[in-house]
Amino acid sequence: FKEVNDTLGHHVGDQIIQETAKRLATCTPEDATIARLGGDEFTIILENISSLAMVERIAKKILHQLSLPFQAASELAYISTSIGITLYPEDGKDANSLIKNADQAMYAAKDAGRDRFEYFTTRMNEKAMAKLNLINDLRSALEQDEFELHFQPIFALEDVKLVKVEALIRWNNPKRGLISPDEFIPLAEETGLINAIGNWVFLTSIEKLKHWRAHYQKDIQVSINVSPVQFAENGGVSSWSYKLIEQELPSDALIIEITEGLLMGPSQEVSEILLNFCRDNINIALDDFGTGYSSLAYLNRFDIDFLKIDKAF
């Protein structure tokens, strides 16, 4: 629905909202309550339900009706639908609990691929609470100095010479122990904490790099994974070239690792940052190559220096 608003305009989005309400009314019994909570979210209250089979028939009918194209002015628009179902009194006895439960089930349907329905389970609530607690711990992790960097050495095979290292962040939480980046990086991206964490990784890495270049190997490089979120206006990556100059490090001492997803229809701002990196002679590596669209056009457009072929190959 957001894409419809962004591409066709809010007036088209308004028409789709109105048409959605009409279609929902055709899918539900006369005594059902249909309400729009806001944005693109509707809530339906079904009373006098004799069986879950009846609920599922209605849910499937809704999914089918909303999968059909919407005619808006001269345009055809398509939307996806995710439905969360919760039951009274089994799952909750007050409106707030039931709405919260349905919301969690709806997000589970989205995460499972959309255009489907999911029932609320207590496991969803436990998962949501665990996520909330992890986010709360993550907010203080940087201040509490709980992050650490591991540097993975990369060798040139012809002479087995150490040529670069890849900086890998680890979260050493005092209560939970070592937490995998696969677990906390998506949360950091979701909450915007990735910007502060990413800048810490960069500053810590170039500090180490300066020491290694001065005492061990003058041409060693460091490679840093950068999230697409960090390329936003307040991400800070656009200032990294100046930080290298401040540390008296050559720009080609740094390798920025990005994923193919960042290059899928990049915004003007992202394109400018990447092209500035290229102009400043900062190396660009394309990570997990082959898991996305694998377009060779990217390599030419953004002057990619390294391809990291995904292990799936």
CSV table of C-alpha atoms in Angstrom, one decimal:
chain,number,residue,atom,x,y,z
A,1,PHE,CA,0.0,0.0,0.0
A,2,LYS,CA,2.9,2.4,0.8
A,3,GLU,CA,4.3,1.8,-2.7
A,4,VAL,CA,0.9,2.6,-4.2
A,5,ASN,CA,0.8,5.9,-2.2
A,6,ASP,CA,4.4,6.7,-3.2
A,7,THR,CA,4.1,6.0,-6.9
A,8,LEU,CA,0.5,6.7,-7.8
A,9,GLY,CA,-0.3,9.3,-5.2
A,10,HIS,CA,-2.4,9.5,-2.0
A,11,HIS,CA,-5.6,10.2,-3.8
A,12,VAL,CA,-5.2,6.7,-5.4
A,13,GLY,CA,-4.4,5.3,-2.0
A,14,ASP,CA,-7.6,6.8,-0.6
A,15,GLN,CA,-9.6,5.2,-3.4
A,16,ILE,CA,-8.1,1.8,-2.6
A,17,ILE,CA,-8.9,2.2,1.1
A,18,GLN,CA,-12.5,2.9,0.3
A,19,GLU,CA,-12.7,0.0,-2.1
A,20,THR,CA,-11.0,-2.3,0.5
A,21,ALA,CA,-13.8,-1.4,3.0
A,22,LYS,CA,-16.5,-2.4,0.4
A,23,ARG,CA,-14.8,-5.7,-0.4
A,24,LEU,CA,-14.4,-6.5,3.3
A,25,ALA,CA,-18.1,-5.9,3.8
A,26,THR,CA,-18.9,-8.5,1.1
A,27,CYS,CA,-16.7,-11.1,2.8
A,28,THR,CA,-18.2,-10.9,6.4
A,29,PRO,CA,-21.5,-11.6,8.0
A,30,GLU,CA,-24.0,-8.7,8.5
A,31,ASP,CA,-23.4,-8.6,12.3
A,32,ALA,CA,-19.6,-8.2,11.8
A,33,THR,CA,-17.9,-4.9,12.9
A,34,ILE,CA,-15.4,-3.6,10.3
A,35,ALA,CA,-13.2,-0.6,11.4
A,36,ARG,CA,-10.2,1.1,10.0
A,37,LEU,CA,-7.7,1.6,12.7
A,38,GLY,CA,-5.5,3.9,10.6
A,39,GLY,CA,-3.2,3.8,7.6
A,40,ASP,CA,-3.7,0.5,5.9
A,41,GLU,CA,-4.9,-1.5,8.9
A,42,PHE,CA,-8.5,-2.7,9.3
A,43,THR,CA,-9.9,-4.6,12.3
A,44,ILE,CA,-12.9,-7.0,11.9
A,45,ILE,CA,-14.9,-8.3,14.9
A,46,LEU,CA,-16.7,-11.5,14.3
A,47,GLU,CA,-19.5,-12.6,16.7
A,48,ASN,CA,-21.4,-15.8,17.1
A,49,ILE,CA,-18.7,-17.9,15.5
A,50,SER,CA,-19.6,-21.6,15.6
A,51,SER,CA,-16.2,-23.0,14.5
A,52,LEU,CA,-12.7,-22.0,13.4
A,53,ALA,CA,-13.6,-23.4,10.0
A,54,MET,CA,-16.0,-20.5,9.7
A,55,VAL,CA,-13.2,-18.0,10.6
A,56,GLU,CA,-10.9,-19.5,8.1
A,57,ARG,CA,-13.5,-19.4,5.3
A,58,ILE,CA,-13.9,-15.7,5.9
A,59,ALA,CA,-10.1,-15.1,6.1
A,60,LYS,CA,-9.6,-17.0,2.8
A,61,LYS,CA,-12.4,-15.0,1.1
A,62,ILE,CA,-10.8,-11.7,2.2
A,63,LEU,CA,-7.4,-12.8,0.9
A,64,HIS,CA,-9.0,-13.7,-2.4
A,65,GLN,CA,-11.0,-10.5,-2.7
A,66,LEU,CA,-8.1,-8.2,-1.9
A,67,SER,CA,-5.7,-10.1,-4.3
A,68,LEU,CA,-7.9,-8.9,-7.2
A,69,PRO,CA,-6.6,-5.7,-8.9
A,70,PHE,CA,-7.9,-2.3,-7.9
A,71,GLN,CA,-9.0,0.1,-10.6
A,72,ALA,CA,-8.0,3.6,-9.6
A,73,ALA,CA,-8.5,6.3,-12.2
A,74,SER,CA,-6.6,4.9,-15.3
A,75,GLU,CA,-4.3,2.7,-13.2
A,76,LEU,CA,-4.5,-0.9,-12.0
A,77,ALA,CA,-3.0,-1.4,-8.5
A,78,TYR,CA,-2.3,-4.5,-6.6
A,79,ILE,CA,-1.8,-5.0,-2.8
A,80,SER,CA,-0.9,-7.8,-0.5
A,81,THR,CA,-2.8,-8.7,2.6
A,82,SER,CA,-1.7,-10.1,5.9
A,83,ILE,CA,-4.3,-11.2,8.5
A,84,GLY,CA,-3.8,-11.9,12.2
A,85,ILE,CA,-6.5,-13.7,14.1
A,86,THR,CA,-7.0,-13.8,17.9
A,87,LEU,CA,-9.9,-15.5,19.9
A,88,TYR,CA,-11.9,-14.3,22.8
A,89,PRO,CA,-11.8,-15.3,25.6
A,90,GLU,CA,-9.0,-17.9,25.0
A,91,ASP,CA,-6.4,-15.3,24.0
A,92,GLY,CA,-7.5,-12.3,26.0
A,93,LYS,CA,-10.5,-10.8,27.8
A,94,ASP,CA,-10.1,-7.1,27.0
A,95,ALA,CA,-10.0,-5.1,23.9
A,96,ASN,CA,-6.4,-3.9,24.3
A,97,SER,CA,-5.1,-7.5,24.7
A,98,LEU,CA,-7.0,-8.7,21.7
A,99,ILE,CA,-5.9,-5.9,19.4
A,100,LYS,CA,-2.2,-6.4,20.5
A,101,ASN,CA,-2.6,-10.2,19.9
A,102,ALA,CA,-4.1,-9.7,16.5
A,103,ASP,CA,-1.3,-7.2,15.6
A,104,GLN,CA,1.4,-9.8,16.6
A,105,ALA,CA,-0.3,-12.5,14.5
A,106,MET,CA,-0.6,-10.1,11.6
A,107,TYR,CA,3.2,-9.4,11.7
A,108,ALA,CA,3.8,-13.1,11.9
A,109,ALA,CA,1.8,-13.4,8.7
A,110,LYS,CA,3.9,-10.7,7.1
A,111,ASP,CA,7.1,-12.4,8.1
A,112,ALA,CA,5.9,-15.7,6.7
A,113,GLY,CA,5.5,-14.2,3.3
A,114,ARG,CA,2.3,-12.1,3.2
A,115,ASP,CA,-1.0,-12.9,1.6
A,116,ARG,CA,-1.9,-15.3,4.4
A,117,PHE,CA,-3.4,-15.5,7.9
A,118,GLU,CA,-1.9,-16.6,11.2
A,119,TYR,CA,-3.5,-17.3,14.6
A,120,PHE,CA,-2.1,-15.7,17.7
A,121,THR,CA,-0.1,-18.0,20.0
A,122,THR,CA,1.5,-17.3,23.4
A,123,ARG,CA,4.8,-18.1,21.7
A,124,MET,CA,4.4,-14.9,19.6
A,125,ASN,CA,4.0,-12.9,22.8
A,126,GLU,CA,7.1,-14.5,24.3
A,127,LYS,CA,9.0,-13.8,21.1
A,128,ALA,CA,7.8,-10.1,21.1
A,129,MET,CA,8.9,-9.7,24.7
A,130,ALA,CA,12.3,-11.3,24.1
A,131,LYS,CA,12.8,-8.9,21.1
A,132,LEU,CA,11.8,-5.9,23.3
A,133,ASN,CA,14.3,-6.9,26.0
A,134,LEU,CA,17.0,-7.5,23.5
A,135,ILE,CA,16.4,-4.0,22.0
A,136,ASN,CA,16.5,-2.5,25.5
A,137,ASP,CA,19.9,-4.2,26.1
A,138,LEU,CA,21.1,-3.1,22.7
A,139,ARG,CA,20.4,0.5,23.5
A,140,SER,CA,22.9,0.6,26.3
A,141,ALA,CA,25.5,-1.9,24.8
A,142,LEU,CA,27.6,0.9,23.2
A,143,GLU,CA,27.7,3.0,26.4
A,144,GLN,CA,28.6,-0.1,28.4
A,145,ASP,CA,31.4,-1.0,26.1
A,146,GLU,CA,29.9,-4.4,25.3
A,147,PHE,CA,30.9,-4.6,21.6
A,148,GLU,CA,34.2,-6.0,20.4
A,149,LEU,CA,35.8,-6.4,17.0
A,150,HIS,CA,37.3,-9.6,15.7
A,151,PHE,CA,39.6,-9.2,12.7
A,152,GLN,CA,39.5,-12.0,10.2
A,153,PRO,CA,42.8,-12.2,8.2
A,154,ILE,CA,42.7,-12.4,4.4
A,155,PHE,CA,45.8,-13.8,2.6
A,156,ALA,CA,47.0,-13.6,-1.0
A,157,LEU,CA,47.4,-17.2,-2.1
A,158,GLU,CA,50.4,-16.6,-4.4
A,159,ASP,CA,52.8,-15.8,-1.6
A,160,VAL,CA,50.6,-16.4,1.5
A,161,LYS,CA,51.0,-12.8,2.5
A,162,LEU,CA,48.5,-11.1,4.8
A,163,VAL,CA,47.0,-8.3,2.7
A,164,LYS,CA,43.9,-7.3,4.6
A,165,VAL,CA,41.6,-8.0,7.5
A,166,GLU,CA,37.8,-7.9,7.8
A,167,ALA,CA,36.3,-6.3,10.9
A,168,LEU,CA,33.6,-8.5,12.4
A,169,ILE,CA,31.5,-7.1,15.3
A,170,ARG,CA,30.5,-9.3,18.3
A,171,TRP,CA,28.3,-8.3,21.2
A,172,ASN,CA,29.5,-9.7,24.5
A,173,ASN,CA,26.5,-9.1,26.7
A,174,PRO,CA,27.2,-9.7,30.5
A,175,LYS,CA,23.9,-11.6,30.9
A,176,ARG,CA,23.5,-13.4,27.6
A,177,GLY,CA,27.2,-14.0,26.6
A,178,LEU,CA,28.2,-13.6,22.9
A,179,ILE,CA,25.3,-12.7,20.7
A,180,SER,CA,25.6,-13.3,17.0
A,181,PRO,CA,25.4,-10.3,14.6
A,182,ASP,CA,22.6,-12.2,12.7
A,183,GLU,CA,20.5,-11.7,15.8
A,184,PHE,CA,21.3,-8.1,16.8
A,185,ILE,CA,22.2,-6.3,13.5
A,186,PRO,CA,18.6,-6.5,12.1
A,187,LEU,CA,17.3,-5.0,15.4
A,188,ALA,CA,20.0,-2.3,15.2
A,189,GLU,CA,18.8,-1.5,11.7
A,190,GLU,CA,15.2,-1.5,12.7
A,191,THR,CA,15.8,0.9,15.6
A,192,GLY,CA,18.3,3.2,13.9
A,193,LEU,CA,21.0,2.2,16.4
A,194,ILE,CA,23.0,0.8,13.5
A,195,ASN,CA,24.3,4.3,12.7
A,196,ALA,CA,26.1,4.7,16.1
A,197,ILE,CA,27.3,1.1,16.1
A,198,GLY,CA,28.5,1.4,12.5
A,199,ASN,CA,30.5,4.5,13.2
A,200,TRP,CA,32.0,2.9,16.3
A,201,VAL,CA,33.1,-0.1,14.1
A,202,PHE,CA,34.7,2.3,11.5
A,203,LEU,CA,36.5,4.5,14.1
A,204,THR,CA,37.8,1.4,16.1
A,205,SER,CA,38.9,-0.3,12.9
A,206,ILE,CA,40.9,2.6,11.5
A,207,GLU,CA,42.5,3.2,14.9
A,208,LYS,CA,43.7,-0.4,14.8
A,209,LEU,CA,44.7,-0.1,11.1
A,210,LYS,CA,46.9,3.0,11.8
A,211,HIS,CA,48.7,1.0,14.6
A,212,TRP,CA,49.2,-2.0,12.3
A,213,ARG,CA,50.5,0.1,9.4
A,214,ALA,CA,52.9,1.9,11.7
A,215,HIS,CA,54.3,-1.2,13.4
A,216,TYR,CA,53.8,-4.2,11.2
A,217,GLN,CA,52.7,-3.8,7.6
A,218,LYS,CA,52.4,-0.5,5.9
A,219,ASP,CA,50.0,-1.5,3.1
A,220,ILE,CA,47.5,-3.6,5.0
A,221,GLN,CA,43.8,-2.8,4.4
A,222,VAL,CA,40.7,-3.2,6.6
A,223,SER,CA,37.3,-4.2,5.3
A,224,ILE,CA,34.1,-3.0,7.0
A,225,ASN,CA,30.5,-4.3,6.4
A,226,VAL,CA,28.1,-1.4,6.0
A,227,SER,CA,24.4,-1.6,6.3
A,228,PRO,CA,22.1,0.0,3.7
A,229,VAL,CA,20.5,1.9,6.6
A,230,GLN,CA,23.9,3.7,7.2
A,231,PHE,CA,23.6,5.3,3.8
A,232,ALA,CA,20.6,7.4,5.0
A,233,GLU,CA,21.1,11.1,5.5
A,234,ASN,CA,22.1,10.8,9.2
A,235,GLY,CA,24.1,7.6,8.8
A,236,GLY,CA,27.5,9.2,8.9
A,237,VAL,CA,29.3,7.2,6.2
A,238,SER,CA,29.6,10.2,4.0
A,239,SER,CA,32.1,11.7,6.5
A,240,TRP,CA,34.4,8.7,6.5
A,241,SER,CA,36.7,10.0,3.8
A,242,TYR,CA,37.5,13.0,6.0
A,243,LYS,CA,38.1,10.8,9.1
A,244,LEU,CA,40.7,8.8,7.1
A,245,ILE,CA,42.5,12.1,6.2
A,246,GLU,CA,42.4,13.1,9.9
A,247,GLN,CA,44.1,9.8,10.8
A,248,GLU,CA,46.7,10.3,8.0
A,249,LEU,CA,45.6,7.1,6.4
A,250,PRO,CA,45.3,6.7,2.6
A,251,SER,CA,41.8,6.2,1.3
A,252,ASP,CA,42.6,2.9,-0.3
A,253,ALA,CA,43.4,1.5,3.1
A,254,LEU,CA,39.6,1.1,3.6
A,255,ILE,CA,37.3,-1.3,1.9
A,256,ILE,CA,33.5,-0.8,2.2
A,257,GLU,CA,31.5,-4.0,2.0
A,258,ILE,CA,27.9,-3.6,0.8
A,259,THR,CA,25.3,-6.1,-0.4
A,260,GLU,CA,23.4,-6.3,-3.7
A,261,GLY,CA,20.2,-5.1,-2.0
A,262,LEU,CA,21.7,-1.6,-1.6
A,263,LEU,CA,22.2,-1.4,-5.4
A,264,MET,CA,18.6,-2.3,-6.3
A,265,GLY,CA,17.3,1.0,-7.6
A,266,PRO,CA,19.5,3.1,-5.3
A,267,SER,CA,18.4,6.6,-4.3
A,268,GLN,CA,20.2,9.6,-5.6
A,269,GLU,CA,21.8,10.0,-2.1
A,270,VAL,CA,23.1,6.4,-2.0
A,271,SER,CA,24.5,6.7,-5.6
A,272,GLU,CA,26.3,9.9,-4.7
A,273,ILE,CA,27.9,8.4,-1.6
A,274,LEU,CA,29.1,5.3,-3.5
A,275,LEU,CA,30.4,7.4,-6.4
A,276,ASN,CA,32.2,9.7,-3.9
A,277,PHE,CA,33.8,6.6,-2.4
A,278,CYS,CA,35.0,5.6,-5.8
A,279,ARG,CA,36.3,9.1,-6.6
A,280,ASP,CA,38.1,9.2,-3.2
A,281,ASN,CA,39.7,5.8,-4.1
A,282,ILE,CA,38.0,3.9,-1.2
A,283,ASN,CA,37.6,0.3,-2.3
A,284,ILE,CA,34.1,-1.2,-2.7
A,285,ALA,CA,33.4,-4.9,-2.2
A,286,LEU,CA,30.1,-6.5,-3.1
A,287,ASP,CA,29.3,-9.1,-0.5
A,288,ASP,CA,27.1,-12.3,-0.9
A,289,PHE,CA,27.3,-11.9,-4.7
A,290,GLY,CA,24.9,-14.2,-6.4
A,291,THR,CA,22.1,-14.4,-3.8
A,292,GLY,CA,20.2,-11.4,-5.3
A,293,TYR,CA,19.9,-10.2,-8.8
A,294,SER,CA,23.7,-10.5,-9.5
A,295,SER,CA,23.6,-7.8,-12.2
A,296,LEU,CA,26.9,-7.3,-13.8
A,297,ALA,CA,25.8,-3.7,-14.7
A,298,TYR,CA,26.4,-2.8,-11.0
A,299,LEU,CA,30.1,-3.6,-11.3
A,300,ASN,CA,30.5,-1.1,-14.1
A,301,ARG,CA,28.3,1.7,-12.7
A,302,PHE,CA,29.8,1.8,-9.2
A,303,ASP,CA,33.4,0.7,-10.0
A,304,ILE,CA,33.2,-2.3,-7.7
A,305,ASP,CA,36.7,-3.5,-6.7
A,306,PHE,CA,35.9,-6.9,-5.1
A,307,LEU,CA,33.3,-9.6,-5.5
A,308,LYS,CA,32.7,-11.9,-2.6
A,309,ILE,CA,31.0,-14.9,-4.2
A,310,ASP,CA,28.3,-16.3,-1.8
A,311,LYS,CA,29.1,-19.7,-0.3
A,312,ALA,CA,25.9,-21.1,-1.9
A,313,PHE,CA,28.0,-21.5,-5.0
